[in-house]
Short mmCIF file of C-alpha atoms in Angstrom, two decimals:
data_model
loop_
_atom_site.label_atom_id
_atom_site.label_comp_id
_atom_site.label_asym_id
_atom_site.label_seq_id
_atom_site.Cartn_x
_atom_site.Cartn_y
_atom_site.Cartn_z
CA UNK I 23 -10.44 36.10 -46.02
CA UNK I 24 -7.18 34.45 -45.97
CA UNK I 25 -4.11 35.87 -47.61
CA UNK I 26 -0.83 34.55 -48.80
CA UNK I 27 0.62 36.71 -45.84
CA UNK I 28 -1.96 34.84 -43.41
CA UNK I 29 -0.93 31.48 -44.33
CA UNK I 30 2.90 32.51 -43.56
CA UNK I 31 2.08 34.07 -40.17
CA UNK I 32 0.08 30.69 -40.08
CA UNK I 33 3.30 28.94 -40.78
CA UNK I 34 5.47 31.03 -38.76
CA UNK I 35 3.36 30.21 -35.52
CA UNK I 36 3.36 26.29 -36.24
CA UNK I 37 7.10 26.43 -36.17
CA UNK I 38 7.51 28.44 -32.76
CA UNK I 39 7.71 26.29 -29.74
CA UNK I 40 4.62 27.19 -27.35
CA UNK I 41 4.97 30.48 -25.73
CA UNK I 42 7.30 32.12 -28.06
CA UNK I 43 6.54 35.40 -29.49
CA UNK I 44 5.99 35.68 -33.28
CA UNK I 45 8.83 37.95 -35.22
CA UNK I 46 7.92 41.32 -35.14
CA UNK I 47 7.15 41.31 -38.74
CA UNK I 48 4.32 38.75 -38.55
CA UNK I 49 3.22 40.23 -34.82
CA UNK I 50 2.82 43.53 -37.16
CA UNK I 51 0.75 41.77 -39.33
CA UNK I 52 -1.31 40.07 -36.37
CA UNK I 53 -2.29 43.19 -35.10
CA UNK I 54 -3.87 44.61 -38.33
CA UNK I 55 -5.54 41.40 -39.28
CA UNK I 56 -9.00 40.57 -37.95
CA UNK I 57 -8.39 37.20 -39.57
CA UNK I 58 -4.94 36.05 -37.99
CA UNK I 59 -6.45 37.69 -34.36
CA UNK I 60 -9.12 35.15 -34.16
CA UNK I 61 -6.93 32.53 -35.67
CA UNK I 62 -4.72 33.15 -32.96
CA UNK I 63 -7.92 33.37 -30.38
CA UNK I 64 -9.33 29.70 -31.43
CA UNK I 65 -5.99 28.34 -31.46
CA UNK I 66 -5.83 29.29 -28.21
CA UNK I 67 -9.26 28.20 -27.11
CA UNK I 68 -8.85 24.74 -28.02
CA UNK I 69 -4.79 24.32 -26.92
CA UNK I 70 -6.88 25.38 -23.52
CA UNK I 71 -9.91 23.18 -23.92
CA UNK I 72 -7.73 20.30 -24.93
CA UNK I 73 -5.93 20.63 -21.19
CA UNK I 74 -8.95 21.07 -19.51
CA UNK I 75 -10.30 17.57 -20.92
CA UNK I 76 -7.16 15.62 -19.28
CA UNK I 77 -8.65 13.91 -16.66
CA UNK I 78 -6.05 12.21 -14.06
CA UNK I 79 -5.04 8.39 -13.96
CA UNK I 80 -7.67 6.88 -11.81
CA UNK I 81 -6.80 5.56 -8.35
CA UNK I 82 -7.48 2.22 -8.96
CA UNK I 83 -5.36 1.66 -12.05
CA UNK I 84 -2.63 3.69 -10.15
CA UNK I 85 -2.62 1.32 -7.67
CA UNK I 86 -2.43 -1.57 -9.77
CA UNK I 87 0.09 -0.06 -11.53
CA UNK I 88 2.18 0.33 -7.96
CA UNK I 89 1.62 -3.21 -7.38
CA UNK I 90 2.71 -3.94 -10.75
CA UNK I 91 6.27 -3.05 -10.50
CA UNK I 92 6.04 -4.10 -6.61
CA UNK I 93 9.05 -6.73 -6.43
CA UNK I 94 9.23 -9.33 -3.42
CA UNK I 95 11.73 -8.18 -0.92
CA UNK I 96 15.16 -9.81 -1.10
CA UNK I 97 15.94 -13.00 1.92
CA UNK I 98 18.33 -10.32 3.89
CA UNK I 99 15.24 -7.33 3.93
CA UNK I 100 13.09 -10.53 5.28
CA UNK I 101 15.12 -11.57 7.41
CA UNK I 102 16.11 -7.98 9.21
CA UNK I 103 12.60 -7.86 9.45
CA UNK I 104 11.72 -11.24 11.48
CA UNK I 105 14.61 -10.27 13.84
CA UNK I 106 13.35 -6.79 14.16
CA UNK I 107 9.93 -7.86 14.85
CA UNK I 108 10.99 -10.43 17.94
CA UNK I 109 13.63 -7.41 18.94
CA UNK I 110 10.05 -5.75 19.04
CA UNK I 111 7.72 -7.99 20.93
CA UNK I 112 10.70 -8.70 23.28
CA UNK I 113 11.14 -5.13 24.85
CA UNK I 114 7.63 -4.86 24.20
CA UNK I 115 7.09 -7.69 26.64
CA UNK I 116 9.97 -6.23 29.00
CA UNK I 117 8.62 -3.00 29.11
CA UNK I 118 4.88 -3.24 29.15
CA UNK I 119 4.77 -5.90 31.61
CA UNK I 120 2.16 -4.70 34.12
CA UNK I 121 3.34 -3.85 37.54
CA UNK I 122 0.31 -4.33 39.52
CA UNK I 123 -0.67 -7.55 40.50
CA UNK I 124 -4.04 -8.84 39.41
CA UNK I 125 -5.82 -11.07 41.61
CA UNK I 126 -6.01 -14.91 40.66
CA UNK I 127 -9.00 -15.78 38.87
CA UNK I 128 -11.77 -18.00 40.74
CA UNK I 129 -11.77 -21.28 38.82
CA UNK I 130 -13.41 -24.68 39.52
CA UNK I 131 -11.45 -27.23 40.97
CA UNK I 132 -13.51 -29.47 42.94
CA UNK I 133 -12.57 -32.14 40.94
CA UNK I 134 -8.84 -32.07 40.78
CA UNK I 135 -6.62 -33.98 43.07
CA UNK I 136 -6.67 -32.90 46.82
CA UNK I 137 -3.51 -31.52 47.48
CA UNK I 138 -3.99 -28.96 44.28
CA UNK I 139 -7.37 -27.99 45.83
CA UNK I 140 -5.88 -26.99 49.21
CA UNK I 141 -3.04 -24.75 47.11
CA UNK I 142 -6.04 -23.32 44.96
CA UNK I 143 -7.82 -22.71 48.23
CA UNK I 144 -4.69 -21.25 49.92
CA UNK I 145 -4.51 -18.76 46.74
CA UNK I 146 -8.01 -18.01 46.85
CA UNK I 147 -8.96 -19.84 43.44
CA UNK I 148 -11.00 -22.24 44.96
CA UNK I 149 -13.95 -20.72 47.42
CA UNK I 150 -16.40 -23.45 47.11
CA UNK I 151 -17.21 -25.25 50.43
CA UNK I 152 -14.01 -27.59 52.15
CA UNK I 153 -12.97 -30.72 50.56
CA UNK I 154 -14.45 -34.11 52.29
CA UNK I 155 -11.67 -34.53 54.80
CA UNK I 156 -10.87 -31.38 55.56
CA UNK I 157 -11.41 -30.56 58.98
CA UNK I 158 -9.99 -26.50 59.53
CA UNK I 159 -7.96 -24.42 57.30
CA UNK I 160 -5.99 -21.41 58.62
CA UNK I 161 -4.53 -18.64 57.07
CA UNK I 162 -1.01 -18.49 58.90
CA UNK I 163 1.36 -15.61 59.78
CA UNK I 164 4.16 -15.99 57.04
CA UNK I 165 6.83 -16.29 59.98
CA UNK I 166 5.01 -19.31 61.05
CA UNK I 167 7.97 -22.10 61.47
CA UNK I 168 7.07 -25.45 60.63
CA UNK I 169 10.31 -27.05 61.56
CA UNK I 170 13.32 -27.94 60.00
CA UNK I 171 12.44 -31.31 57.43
CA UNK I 172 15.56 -33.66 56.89
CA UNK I 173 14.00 -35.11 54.01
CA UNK I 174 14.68 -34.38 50.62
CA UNK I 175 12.16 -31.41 48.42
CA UNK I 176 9.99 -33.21 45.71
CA UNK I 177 8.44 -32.03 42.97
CA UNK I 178 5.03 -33.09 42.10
CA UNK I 179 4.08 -33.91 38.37
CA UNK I 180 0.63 -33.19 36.80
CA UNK I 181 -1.85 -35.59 38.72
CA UNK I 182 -0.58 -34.18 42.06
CA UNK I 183 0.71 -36.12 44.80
CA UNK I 184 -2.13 -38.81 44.23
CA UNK I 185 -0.05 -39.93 41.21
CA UNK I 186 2.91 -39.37 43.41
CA UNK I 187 4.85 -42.12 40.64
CA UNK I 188 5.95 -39.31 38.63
CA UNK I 189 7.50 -37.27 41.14
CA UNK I 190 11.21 -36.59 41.07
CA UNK I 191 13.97 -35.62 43.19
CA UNK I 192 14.42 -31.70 42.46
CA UNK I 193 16.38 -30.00 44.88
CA UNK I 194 17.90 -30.39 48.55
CA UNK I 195 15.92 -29.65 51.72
CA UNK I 196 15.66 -25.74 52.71
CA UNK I 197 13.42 -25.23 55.95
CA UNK I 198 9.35 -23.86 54.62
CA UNK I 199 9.79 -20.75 57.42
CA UNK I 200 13.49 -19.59 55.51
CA UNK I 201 10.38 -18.83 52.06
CA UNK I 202 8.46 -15.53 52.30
CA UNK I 203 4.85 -15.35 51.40
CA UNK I 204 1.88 -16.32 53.49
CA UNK I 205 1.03 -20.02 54.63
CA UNK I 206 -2.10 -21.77 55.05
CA UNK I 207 -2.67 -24.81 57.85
CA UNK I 208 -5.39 -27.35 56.67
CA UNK I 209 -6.02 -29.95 59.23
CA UNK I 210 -6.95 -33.68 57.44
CA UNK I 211 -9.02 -36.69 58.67
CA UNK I 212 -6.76 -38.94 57.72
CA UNK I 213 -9.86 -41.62 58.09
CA UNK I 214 -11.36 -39.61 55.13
CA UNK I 215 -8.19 -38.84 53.37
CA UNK I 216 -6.57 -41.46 51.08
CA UNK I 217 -2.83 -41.15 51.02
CA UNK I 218 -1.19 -42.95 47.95
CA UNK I 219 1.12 -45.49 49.71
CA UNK I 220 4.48 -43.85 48.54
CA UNK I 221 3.29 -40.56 50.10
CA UNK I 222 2.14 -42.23 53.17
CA UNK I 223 5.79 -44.64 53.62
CA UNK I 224 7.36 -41.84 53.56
CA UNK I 225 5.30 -40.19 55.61
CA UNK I 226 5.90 -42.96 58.60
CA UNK I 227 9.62 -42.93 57.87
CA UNK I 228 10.23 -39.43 58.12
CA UNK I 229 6.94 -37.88 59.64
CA UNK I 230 7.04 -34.79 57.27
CA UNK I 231 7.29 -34.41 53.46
CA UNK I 232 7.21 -31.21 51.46
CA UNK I 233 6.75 -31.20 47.77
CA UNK I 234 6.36 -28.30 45.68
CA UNK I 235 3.45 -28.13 43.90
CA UNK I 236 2.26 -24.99 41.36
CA UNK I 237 5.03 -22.61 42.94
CA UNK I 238 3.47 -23.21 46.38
CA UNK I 239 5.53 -25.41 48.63
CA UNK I 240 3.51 -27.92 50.72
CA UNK I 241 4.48 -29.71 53.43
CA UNK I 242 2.51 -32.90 54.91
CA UNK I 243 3.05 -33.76 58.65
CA UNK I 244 1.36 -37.11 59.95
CA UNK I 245 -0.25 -37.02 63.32
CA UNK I 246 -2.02 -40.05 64.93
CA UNK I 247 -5.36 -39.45 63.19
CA UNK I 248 -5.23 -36.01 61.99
CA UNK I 249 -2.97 -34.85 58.64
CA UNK I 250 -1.42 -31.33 58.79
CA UNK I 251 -1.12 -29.65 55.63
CA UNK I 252 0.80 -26.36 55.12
CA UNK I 253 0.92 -24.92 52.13
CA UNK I 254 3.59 -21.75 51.73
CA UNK I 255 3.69 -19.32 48.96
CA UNK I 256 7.27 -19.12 47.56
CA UNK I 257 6.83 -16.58 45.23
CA UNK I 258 4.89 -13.75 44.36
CA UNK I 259 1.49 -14.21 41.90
CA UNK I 260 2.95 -11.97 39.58
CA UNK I 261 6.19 -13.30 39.05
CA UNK I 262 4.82 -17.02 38.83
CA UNK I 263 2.80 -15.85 35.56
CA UNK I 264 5.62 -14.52 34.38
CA UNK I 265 7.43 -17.62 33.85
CA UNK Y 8 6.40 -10.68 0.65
CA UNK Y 9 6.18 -7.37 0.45
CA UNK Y 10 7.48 -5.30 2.94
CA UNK Y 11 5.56 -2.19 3.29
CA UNK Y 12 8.99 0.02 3.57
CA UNK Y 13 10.99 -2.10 1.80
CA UNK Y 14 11.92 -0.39 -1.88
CA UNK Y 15 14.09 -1.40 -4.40
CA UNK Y 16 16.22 1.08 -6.72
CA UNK Y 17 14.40 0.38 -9.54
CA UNK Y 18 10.84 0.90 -7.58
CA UNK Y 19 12.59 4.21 -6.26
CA UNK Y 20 13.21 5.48 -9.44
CA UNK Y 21 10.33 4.20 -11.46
CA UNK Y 22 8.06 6.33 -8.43
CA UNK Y 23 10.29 9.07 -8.85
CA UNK Y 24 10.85 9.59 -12.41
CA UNK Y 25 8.16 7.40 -14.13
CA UNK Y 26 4.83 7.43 -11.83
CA UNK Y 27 4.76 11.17 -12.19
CA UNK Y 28 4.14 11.29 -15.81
CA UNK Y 29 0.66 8.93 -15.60
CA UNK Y 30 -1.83 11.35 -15.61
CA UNK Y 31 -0.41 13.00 -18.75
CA UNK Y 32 -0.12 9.71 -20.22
CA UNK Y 33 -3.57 8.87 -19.20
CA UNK Y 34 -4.56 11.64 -20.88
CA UNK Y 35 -3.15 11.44 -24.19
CA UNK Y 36 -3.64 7.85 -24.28
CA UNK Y 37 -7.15 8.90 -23.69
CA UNK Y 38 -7.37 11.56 -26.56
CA UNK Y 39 -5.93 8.44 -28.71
CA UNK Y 40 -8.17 5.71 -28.20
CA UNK Y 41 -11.27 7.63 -26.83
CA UNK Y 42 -12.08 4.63 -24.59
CA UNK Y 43 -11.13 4.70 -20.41
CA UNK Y 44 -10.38 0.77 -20.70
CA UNK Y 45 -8.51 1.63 -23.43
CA UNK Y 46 -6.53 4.08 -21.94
CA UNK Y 47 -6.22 2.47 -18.47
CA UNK Y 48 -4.60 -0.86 -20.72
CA UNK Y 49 -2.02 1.80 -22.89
CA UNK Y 50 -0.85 3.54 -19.83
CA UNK Y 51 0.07 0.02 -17.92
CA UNK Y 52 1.28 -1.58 -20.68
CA UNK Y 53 3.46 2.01 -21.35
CA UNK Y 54 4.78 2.12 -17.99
CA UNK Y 55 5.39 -1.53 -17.19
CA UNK Y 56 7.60 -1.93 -20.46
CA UNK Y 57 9.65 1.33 -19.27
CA UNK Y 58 10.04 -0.20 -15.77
CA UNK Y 59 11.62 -3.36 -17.66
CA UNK Y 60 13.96 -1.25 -19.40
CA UNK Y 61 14.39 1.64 -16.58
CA UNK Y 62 17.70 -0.25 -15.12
CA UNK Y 63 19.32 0.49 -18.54
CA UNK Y 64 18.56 3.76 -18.96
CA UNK Y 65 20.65 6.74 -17.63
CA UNK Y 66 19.14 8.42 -14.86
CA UNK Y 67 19.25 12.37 -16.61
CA UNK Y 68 17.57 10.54 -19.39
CA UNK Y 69 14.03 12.60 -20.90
CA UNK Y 70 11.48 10.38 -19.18
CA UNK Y 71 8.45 12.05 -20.31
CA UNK Y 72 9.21 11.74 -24.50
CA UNK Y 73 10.46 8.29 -23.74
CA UNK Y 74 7.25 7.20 -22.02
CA UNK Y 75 5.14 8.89 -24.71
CA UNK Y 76 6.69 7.59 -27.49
CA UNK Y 77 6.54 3.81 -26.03
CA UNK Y 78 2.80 4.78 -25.36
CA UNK Y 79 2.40 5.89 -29.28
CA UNK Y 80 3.98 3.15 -30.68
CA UNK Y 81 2.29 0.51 -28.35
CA UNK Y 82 -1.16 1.89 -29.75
CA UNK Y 83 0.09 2.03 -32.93
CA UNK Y 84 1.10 -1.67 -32.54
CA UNK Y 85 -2.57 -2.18 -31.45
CA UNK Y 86 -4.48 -0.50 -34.11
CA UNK Y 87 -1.87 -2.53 -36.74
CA UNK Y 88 -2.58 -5.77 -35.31
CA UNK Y 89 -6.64 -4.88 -34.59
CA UNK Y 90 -6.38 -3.73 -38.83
CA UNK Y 91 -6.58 -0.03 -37.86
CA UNK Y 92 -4.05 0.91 -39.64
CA UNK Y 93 -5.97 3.55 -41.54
CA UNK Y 94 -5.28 5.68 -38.63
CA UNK Y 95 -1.64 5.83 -39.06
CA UNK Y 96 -2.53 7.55 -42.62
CA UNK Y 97 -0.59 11.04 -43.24
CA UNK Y 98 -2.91 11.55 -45.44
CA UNK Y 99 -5.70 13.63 -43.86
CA UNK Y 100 -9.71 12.84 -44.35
CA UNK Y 101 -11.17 15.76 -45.71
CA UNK Y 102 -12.77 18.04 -43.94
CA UNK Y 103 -16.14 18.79 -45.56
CA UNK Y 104 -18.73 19.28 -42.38
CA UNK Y 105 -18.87 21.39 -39.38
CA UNK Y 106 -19.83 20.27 -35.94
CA UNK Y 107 -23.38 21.40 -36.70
CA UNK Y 108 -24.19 18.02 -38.32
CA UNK Y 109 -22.92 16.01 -35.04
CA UNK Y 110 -23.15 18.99 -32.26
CA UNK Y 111 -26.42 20.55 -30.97
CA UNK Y 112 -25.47 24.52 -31.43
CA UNK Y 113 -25.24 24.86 -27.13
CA UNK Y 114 -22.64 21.75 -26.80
CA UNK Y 115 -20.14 22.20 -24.60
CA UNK Y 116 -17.03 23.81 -26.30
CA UNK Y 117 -14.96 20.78 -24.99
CA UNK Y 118 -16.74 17.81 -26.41
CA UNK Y 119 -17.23 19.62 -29.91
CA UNK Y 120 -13.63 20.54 -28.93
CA UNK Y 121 -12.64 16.45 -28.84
CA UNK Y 122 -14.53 15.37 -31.71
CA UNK Y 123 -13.01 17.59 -34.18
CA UNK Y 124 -9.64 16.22 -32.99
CA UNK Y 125 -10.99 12.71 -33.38
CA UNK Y 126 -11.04 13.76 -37.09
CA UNK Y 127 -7.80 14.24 -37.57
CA UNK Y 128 -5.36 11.41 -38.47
CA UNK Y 129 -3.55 10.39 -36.01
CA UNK Y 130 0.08 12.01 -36.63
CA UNK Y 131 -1.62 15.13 -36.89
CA UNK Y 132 -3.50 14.92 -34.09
CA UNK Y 133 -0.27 13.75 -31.88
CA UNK Y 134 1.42 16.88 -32.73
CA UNK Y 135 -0.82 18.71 -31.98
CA UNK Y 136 -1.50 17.19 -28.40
CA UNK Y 137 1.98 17.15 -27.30
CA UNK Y 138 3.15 20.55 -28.94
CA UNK Y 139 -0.23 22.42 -26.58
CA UNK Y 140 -1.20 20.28 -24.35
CA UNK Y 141 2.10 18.51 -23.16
CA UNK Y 142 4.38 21.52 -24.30
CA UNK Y 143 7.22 19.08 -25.56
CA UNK Y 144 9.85 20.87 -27.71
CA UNK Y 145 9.90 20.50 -31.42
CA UNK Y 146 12.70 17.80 -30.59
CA UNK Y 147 11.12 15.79 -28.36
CA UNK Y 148 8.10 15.33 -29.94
CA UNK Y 149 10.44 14.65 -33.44
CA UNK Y 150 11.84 11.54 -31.34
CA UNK Y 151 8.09 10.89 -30.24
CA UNK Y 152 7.11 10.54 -33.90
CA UNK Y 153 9.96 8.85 -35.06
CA UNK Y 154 10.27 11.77 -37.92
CA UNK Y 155 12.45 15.30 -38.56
CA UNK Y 156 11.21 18.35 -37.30
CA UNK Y 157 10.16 19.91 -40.55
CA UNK Y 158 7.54 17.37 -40.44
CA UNK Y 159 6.63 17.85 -36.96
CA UNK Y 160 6.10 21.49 -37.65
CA UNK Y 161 3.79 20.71 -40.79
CA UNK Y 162 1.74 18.44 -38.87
CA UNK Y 163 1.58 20.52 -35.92
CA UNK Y 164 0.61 23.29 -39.06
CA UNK Y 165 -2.10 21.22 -41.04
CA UNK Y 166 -3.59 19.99 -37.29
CA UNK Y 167 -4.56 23.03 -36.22
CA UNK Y 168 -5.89 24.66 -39.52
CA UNK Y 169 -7.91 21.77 -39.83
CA UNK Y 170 -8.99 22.04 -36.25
CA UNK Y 171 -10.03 25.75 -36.93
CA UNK Y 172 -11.80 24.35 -40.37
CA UNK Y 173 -13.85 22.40 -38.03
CA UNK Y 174 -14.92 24.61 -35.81
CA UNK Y 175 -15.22 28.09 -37.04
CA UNK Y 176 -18.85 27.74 -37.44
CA UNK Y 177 -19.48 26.09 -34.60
CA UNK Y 178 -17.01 29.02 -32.59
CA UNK Y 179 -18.94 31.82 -34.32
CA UNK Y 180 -21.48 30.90 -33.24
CA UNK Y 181 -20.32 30.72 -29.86
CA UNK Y 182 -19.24 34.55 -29.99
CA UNK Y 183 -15.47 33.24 -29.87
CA UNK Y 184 -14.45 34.43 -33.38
CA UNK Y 185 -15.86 37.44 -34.82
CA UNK Y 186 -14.82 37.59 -38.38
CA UNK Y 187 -14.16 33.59 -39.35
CA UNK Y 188 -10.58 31.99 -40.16
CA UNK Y 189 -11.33 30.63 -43.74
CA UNK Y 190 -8.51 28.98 -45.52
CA UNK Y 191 -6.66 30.27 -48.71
CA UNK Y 192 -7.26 26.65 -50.06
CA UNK Y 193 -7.78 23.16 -47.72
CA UNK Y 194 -3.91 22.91 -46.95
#
């Protein structure tokens, strides 16, 4: 049963901060009271089953709480950001270029104009049979001289040298054997062969014209019946994709 | 946008000093509205309204009284505006029945454990939750409760001997007391 002396040990332990050891009066009395010892031992059960029964903050509402307090980032962190993203993919680009060149992919081009079929064909995109007018083709040592043309480079536009009315003027004349890279001869019926009339004046005036056409430069020389075709790689595959 | 490693000072501190504190706030908010939802709702509402003041408040400042006491009084401010405010009584219920009436005899010591501290009004019951579960000082919990700490130590007191009243039978039973903790009078 409770006593008056209980109830101020009672007291005396309610206004101790947690941990603290009771006065060594009231410890005295602890130890000779069955009473206060069991007090002491529930008080102690429950302060411990009252921390076990503290579960955590669950994930989710953690999160959501995170996200909560989340602020956009100021213009300037943006900003650093965009630059150091394109800083990023630039030396990415720069430095994980590959090295090896792959081989061009086969594609179908029987329909396209017939000058861009011969420079497919010369860089081994086109492998279907020969173009109607075609009479040989001829892979040609790269030191192969053509001749020096004194007629001025042109550049063909999209439609090839069939829509030869959107060519331009692009650079002086340079001599095809002065460019690396392999050639290939075609030889041309030029009964079966339509030349567009611009190509074909200037082909009577000067007797050779060389245009540059997907990288590859391409020189026409008229013959009596026959067309000669050369088409000369400038560049290498590799570098051509790169641009 | 968020920028995953972008931070602000506030976010900084509010991880560093604040976000640490949510499980024990979880928890008491827990042991003070019995419900998860409930809980989950205090503890954001708790730390959101410290994150809006965090910028002016010093940075040595006691974060984990500040948080609980914005936690108590936004439940408080709850149970006020739901009508609750019985809860908010100093006056305590009496105690008159053991956990025998609600508990099977081989319930787990925690849940009888819980409900007994259900009983108790709710400054009591504070007290006693942040004096031995959240080992505040006398002080802290004072500022917590908004009273002096005479009164914190006479809640913290009356809590437990009415926790005891509740569950000496039931803890006899159990073989944790051996000669019972009856009460001179009921406080």
């Amino acid at each position: 049963m409770e006593s008056k002396r209980c109830r101020q040990v009672d007291l005396a332990r309610a206004t101790l901060p947690p941990g603290a050891p009771l006065d060594p009066d009231s410890a005295a009395h602890v130890r000779s009271c069955a009473r206060c010892q069991d007090a002491a031992r529930l008080d102690a059960e429950i302060a411990a089953s009252l921390r076990r029964s503290c579960p955590p903050l669950p994930q989710l509402a953690r999160r959501r709480l995170e996200r909560a307090v989340a602020r956009p980032a100021p213009a300037w962190a943006l900003g650093l950001a965009l630059a150091a993203g394109l800083l990023c993919s630039l030396l990415a680009g720069r430095l994980l270029r590959p090295v090896v060149h792959q081989p061009p992919a086969v594609t179908r081009t029987e329909d396209a104009p017939l000058l861009e079929r011969l420079v497919a064909r010369h860089l081994g995109r086109d492998t279907a049979a020969a173009p109607v007018g075609v009479v040989s083709e001829t892979r040609l040592p790269e030191t192969l001289a053509i001749g020096v043309v004194d007629a001025p480079t042109r550049t063909a536009g999209q439609g090839g040298p069939e829509s030869a009315s959107h060519w331009a003027v692009e650079r002086p004349l340079c001599p095809v054997d002065a460019e690396p890279g392999a050639s290939s001869l075609f030889v041309l019926d030029r009964t079966e062969v339509e030349v567009e009339q611009e190509l074909a004046t200037q082909l009577a005036e000067r007797g050779v014209v060389s245009v540059v056409l997907e990288g590859q430069r391409v020189t026409l020389a008229a013959g009596d019946t026959q067309l000669f075709v050369t088409v000369t790689t400038m560049e290498r595959p590799g570098q051509l994709a790169g641009r | 946008m968020r920028l995953p490693w972008f931070k602000s000072r506030l976010e900084r501190r509010f991880a560093a000093e604040l976000l640490p504190h949510a499980d024990a706030l979880y928890g008491f908010a827990l042991k003070l509205s019995r419900s998860p939802a409930d809980a989950d709702d205090l503890v954001q509402d708790t730390m959101l309204k410290a994150y809006s003041a965090l910028d002016r408040t010093p940075e040595d400042s006691h974060y984990k009284g500040w948080l609980f006491t914005i936690l108590r009084n936004t439940w408080l401010s709850r149970m006020r505006r739901d009508g609750r405010v019985e809860l908010c009584a100093e006056t305590p219920e009496p105690i008159s029945s053991g956990p025998a009436e609600t508990h099977a005899p081989n319930a787990p010591f925690d849940d009888v454990v819980q409900a007994a501290l259900a009983r108790l009004p709710e400054p009591q019951r504070t007290a006693v939750l942040l004096c031995d579960v959240e080992e505040l000082p006398y002080d802290e919990i004072a500022r917590v409760l908004g009273c002096p700490i005479g009164t914190v130590r006479s809640r913290i007191f009356h809590g437990r001997r009415q926790l005891r009243a509740i569950l000496e039978t039931y803890a006899r039973d159990q073989g944790v007391l051996r000669h019972g903790v009856q009460t001179l009078s009921s406080s």
